[in-house]
Short mmCIF file of C-alpha atoms in Angstrom, two decimals:
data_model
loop_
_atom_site.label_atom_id
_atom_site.label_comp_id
_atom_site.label_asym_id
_atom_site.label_seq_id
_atom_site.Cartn_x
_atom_site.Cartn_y
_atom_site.Cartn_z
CA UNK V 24 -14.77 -15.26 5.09
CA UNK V 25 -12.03 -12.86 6.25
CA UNK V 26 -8.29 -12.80 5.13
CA UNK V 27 -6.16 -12.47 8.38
CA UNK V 28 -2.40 -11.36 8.14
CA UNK V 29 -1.00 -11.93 11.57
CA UNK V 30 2.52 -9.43 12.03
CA UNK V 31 4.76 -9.61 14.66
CA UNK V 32 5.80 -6.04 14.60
CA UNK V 33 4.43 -2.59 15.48
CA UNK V 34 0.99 -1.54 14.24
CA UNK V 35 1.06 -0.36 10.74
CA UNK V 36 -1.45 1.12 8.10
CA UNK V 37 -4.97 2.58 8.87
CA UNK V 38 -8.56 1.20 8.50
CA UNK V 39 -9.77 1.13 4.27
CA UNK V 40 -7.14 2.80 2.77
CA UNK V 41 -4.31 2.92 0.26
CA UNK V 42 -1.98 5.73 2.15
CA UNK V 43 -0.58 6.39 -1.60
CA UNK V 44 -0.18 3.07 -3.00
CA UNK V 45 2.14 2.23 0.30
CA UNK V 46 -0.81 -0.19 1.30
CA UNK V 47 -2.24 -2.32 -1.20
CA UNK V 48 -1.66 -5.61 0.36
CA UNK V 49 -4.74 -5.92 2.12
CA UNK V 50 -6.78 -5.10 -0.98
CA UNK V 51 -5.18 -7.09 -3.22
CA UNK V 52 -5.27 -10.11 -0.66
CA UNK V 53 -9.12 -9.46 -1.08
CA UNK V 54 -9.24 -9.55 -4.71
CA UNK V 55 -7.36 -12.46 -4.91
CA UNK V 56 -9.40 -14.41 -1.88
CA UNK V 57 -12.48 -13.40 -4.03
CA UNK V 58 -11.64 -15.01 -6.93
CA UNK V 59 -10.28 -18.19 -5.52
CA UNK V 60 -13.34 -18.77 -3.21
CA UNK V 61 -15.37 -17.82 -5.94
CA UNK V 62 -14.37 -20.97 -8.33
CA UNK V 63 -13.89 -23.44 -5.30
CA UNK V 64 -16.95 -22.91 -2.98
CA UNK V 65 -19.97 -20.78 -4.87
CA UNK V 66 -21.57 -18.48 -1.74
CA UNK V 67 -18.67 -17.46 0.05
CA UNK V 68 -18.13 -13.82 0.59
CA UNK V 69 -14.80 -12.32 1.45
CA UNK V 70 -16.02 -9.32 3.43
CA UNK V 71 -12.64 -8.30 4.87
CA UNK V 72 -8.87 -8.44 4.89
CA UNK V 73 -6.76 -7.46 8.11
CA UNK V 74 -3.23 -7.48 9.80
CA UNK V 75 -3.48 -8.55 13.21
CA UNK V 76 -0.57 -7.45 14.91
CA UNK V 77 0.60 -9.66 17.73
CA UNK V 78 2.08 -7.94 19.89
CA UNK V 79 -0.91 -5.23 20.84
CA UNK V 80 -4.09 -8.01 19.99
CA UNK V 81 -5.22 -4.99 17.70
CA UNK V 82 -6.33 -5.54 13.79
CA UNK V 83 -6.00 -2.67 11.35
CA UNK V 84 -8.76 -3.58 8.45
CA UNK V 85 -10.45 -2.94 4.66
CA UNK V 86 -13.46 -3.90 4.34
CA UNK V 87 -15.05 -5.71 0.92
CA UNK V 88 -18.06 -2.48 0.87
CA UNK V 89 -14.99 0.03 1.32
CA UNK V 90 -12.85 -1.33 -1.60
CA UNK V 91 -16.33 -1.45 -4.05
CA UNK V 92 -16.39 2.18 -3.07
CA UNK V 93 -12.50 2.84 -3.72
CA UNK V 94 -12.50 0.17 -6.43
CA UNK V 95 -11.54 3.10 -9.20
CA UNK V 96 -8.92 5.04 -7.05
CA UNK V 97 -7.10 1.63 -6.74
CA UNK V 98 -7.23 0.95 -10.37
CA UNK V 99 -5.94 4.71 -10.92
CA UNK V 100 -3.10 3.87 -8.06
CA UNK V 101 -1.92 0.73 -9.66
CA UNK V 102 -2.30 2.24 -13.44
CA UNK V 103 0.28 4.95 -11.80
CA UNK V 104 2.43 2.18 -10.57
CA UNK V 105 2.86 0.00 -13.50
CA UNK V 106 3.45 3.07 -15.82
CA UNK V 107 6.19 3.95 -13.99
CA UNK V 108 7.76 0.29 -13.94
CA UNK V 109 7.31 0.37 -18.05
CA UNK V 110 8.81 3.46 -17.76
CA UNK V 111 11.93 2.30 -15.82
CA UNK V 112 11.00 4.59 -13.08
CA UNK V 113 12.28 3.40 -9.65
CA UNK V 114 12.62 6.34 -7.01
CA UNK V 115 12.69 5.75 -3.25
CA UNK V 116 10.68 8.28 -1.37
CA UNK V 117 12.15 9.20 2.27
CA UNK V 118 9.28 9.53 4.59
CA UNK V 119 10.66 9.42 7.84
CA UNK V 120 10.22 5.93 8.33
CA UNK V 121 13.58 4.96 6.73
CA UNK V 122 15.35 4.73 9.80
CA UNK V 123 12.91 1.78 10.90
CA UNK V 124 12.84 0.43 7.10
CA UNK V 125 14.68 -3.38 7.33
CA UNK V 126 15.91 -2.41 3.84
CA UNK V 127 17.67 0.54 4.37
CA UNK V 128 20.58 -1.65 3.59
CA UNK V 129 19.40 -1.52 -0.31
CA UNK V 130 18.64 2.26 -0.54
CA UNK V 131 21.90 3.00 1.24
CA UNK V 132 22.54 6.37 3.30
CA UNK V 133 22.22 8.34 0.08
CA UNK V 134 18.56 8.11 -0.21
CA UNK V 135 17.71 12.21 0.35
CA UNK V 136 20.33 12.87 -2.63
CA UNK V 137 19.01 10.32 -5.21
CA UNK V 138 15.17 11.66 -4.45
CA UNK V 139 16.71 15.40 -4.47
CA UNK V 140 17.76 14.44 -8.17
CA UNK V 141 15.11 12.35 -9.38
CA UNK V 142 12.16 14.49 -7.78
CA UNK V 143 12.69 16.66 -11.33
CA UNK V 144 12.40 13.93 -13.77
CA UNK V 145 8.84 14.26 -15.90
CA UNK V 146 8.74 11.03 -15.53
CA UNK V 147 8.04 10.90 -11.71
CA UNK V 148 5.31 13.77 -11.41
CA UNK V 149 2.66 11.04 -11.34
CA UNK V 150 3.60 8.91 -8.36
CA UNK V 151 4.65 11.85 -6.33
CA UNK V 152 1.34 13.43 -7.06
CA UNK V 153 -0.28 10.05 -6.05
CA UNK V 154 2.01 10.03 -2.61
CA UNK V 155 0.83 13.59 -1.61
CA UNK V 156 -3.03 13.05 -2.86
CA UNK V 157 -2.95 10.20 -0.56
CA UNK V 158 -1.54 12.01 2.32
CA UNK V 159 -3.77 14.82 2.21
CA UNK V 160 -6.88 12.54 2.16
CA UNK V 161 -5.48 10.97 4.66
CA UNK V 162 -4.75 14.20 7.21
CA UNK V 163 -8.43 15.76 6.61
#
């Protein structure tokens, strides 16, 4: 079996991976597929999840084998994530992408200034360390 996510807007993500926590839908919708075809029909393997964008026909994937193999860094990413939501800590992180974000509305135009502050707060060095792990796995 194989999750399917159809989107109707540009192509977004890349193949088996968690681009610093911003992508954990597609795991998670495997996880979850697993366990509910698991009780209902015995023999049924999930093997993937994907988006399939609409617009350009293309998929962008994770594969079951890939998140067995990443199975630890996604427990360490969402460890990182809940801490800092028992910890109160909410910071929006402008990438570059806010300008296409459909909830710039809720961060407001003051973004850069909040993150400027907050980027100094003990509290945060996790998930920003997460973020920029990510990235550079993701540029080599």
């Amino acid at each position: 079996a194989r999750v399917r996510d159809y989107k109707s807007g540009k192509k977004i993500g890349k193949e088996n991976d968690f681009q610093g926590g911003r992508t954990l839908q597609l795991p998670l919708y495997l996880y979850a597929a697993r366990q509910l075809l698991g009780r209902l029909h015995k023999g049924i393997e999930v093997e993937s999840a994907e988006y399939y964008f609409l617009k350009s026909g293309k998929p962008v994937g994770f594969e079951g084998s890939e998140l067995k193999a990443k199975e630890a860094k996604l427990q360490e990413i969402l460890k990182t994530i809940a801490g800092s939501i028992e910890d109160g800590v909410f910071i929006a992180v402008p990438d570059g992408q806010c300008r296409y974000c459909e909830f710039k509305i809720i961060c407001g135009t003051w973004t850069q200034i909040l993150f400027k502050r907050k980027v100094k707060d003990p509290r945060v060095k996790g998930y920003l360390e997460m973020l920029a792990e990510e990235t550079e796995e993701s540029e080599e």
